[in-house]
C-alpha positions as MATLAB code, in Angstrom:
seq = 'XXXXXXXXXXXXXXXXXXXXXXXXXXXXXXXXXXXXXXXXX';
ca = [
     107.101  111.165   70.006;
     104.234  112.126   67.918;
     102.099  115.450   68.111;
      98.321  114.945   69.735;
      95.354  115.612   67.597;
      95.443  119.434   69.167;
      98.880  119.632   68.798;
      98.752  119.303   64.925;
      96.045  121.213   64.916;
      97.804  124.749   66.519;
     100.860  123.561   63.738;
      97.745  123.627   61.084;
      96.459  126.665   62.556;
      99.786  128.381   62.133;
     101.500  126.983   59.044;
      99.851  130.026   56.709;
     101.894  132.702   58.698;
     104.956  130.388   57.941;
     104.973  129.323   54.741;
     103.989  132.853   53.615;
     108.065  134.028   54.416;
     109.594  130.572   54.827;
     113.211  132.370   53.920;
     112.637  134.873   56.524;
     111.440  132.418   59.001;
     114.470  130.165   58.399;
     116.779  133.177   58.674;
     115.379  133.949   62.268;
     115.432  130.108   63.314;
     119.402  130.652   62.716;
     120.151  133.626   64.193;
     118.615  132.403   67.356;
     120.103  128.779   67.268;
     123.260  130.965   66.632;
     123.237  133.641   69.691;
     121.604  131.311   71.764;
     124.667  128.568   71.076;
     127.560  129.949   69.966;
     129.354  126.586   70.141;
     127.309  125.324   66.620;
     128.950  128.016   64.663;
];
């Protein structure tokens, strides 16, 4: 499945605000993958 041309374009849109604390980002990915399924602990 690939992303439309708008579709990239919101990810393109938003990829400043992400890669400006990409630790902190991937630290608050976990935690939610993690309280939302406990089972992949």
């Amino acid at each position: 499945m690939g992303l439309s041309d708008g579709e990239w374009q919101l990810v393109l849109n938003v990829w400043g605000k992400v890669e400006a604390d990409i630790p902190g980002h991937g630290q608050e990915v976990l935690i939610r993958l993690f309280k939302g399924h406990p089972e992949t602990l």
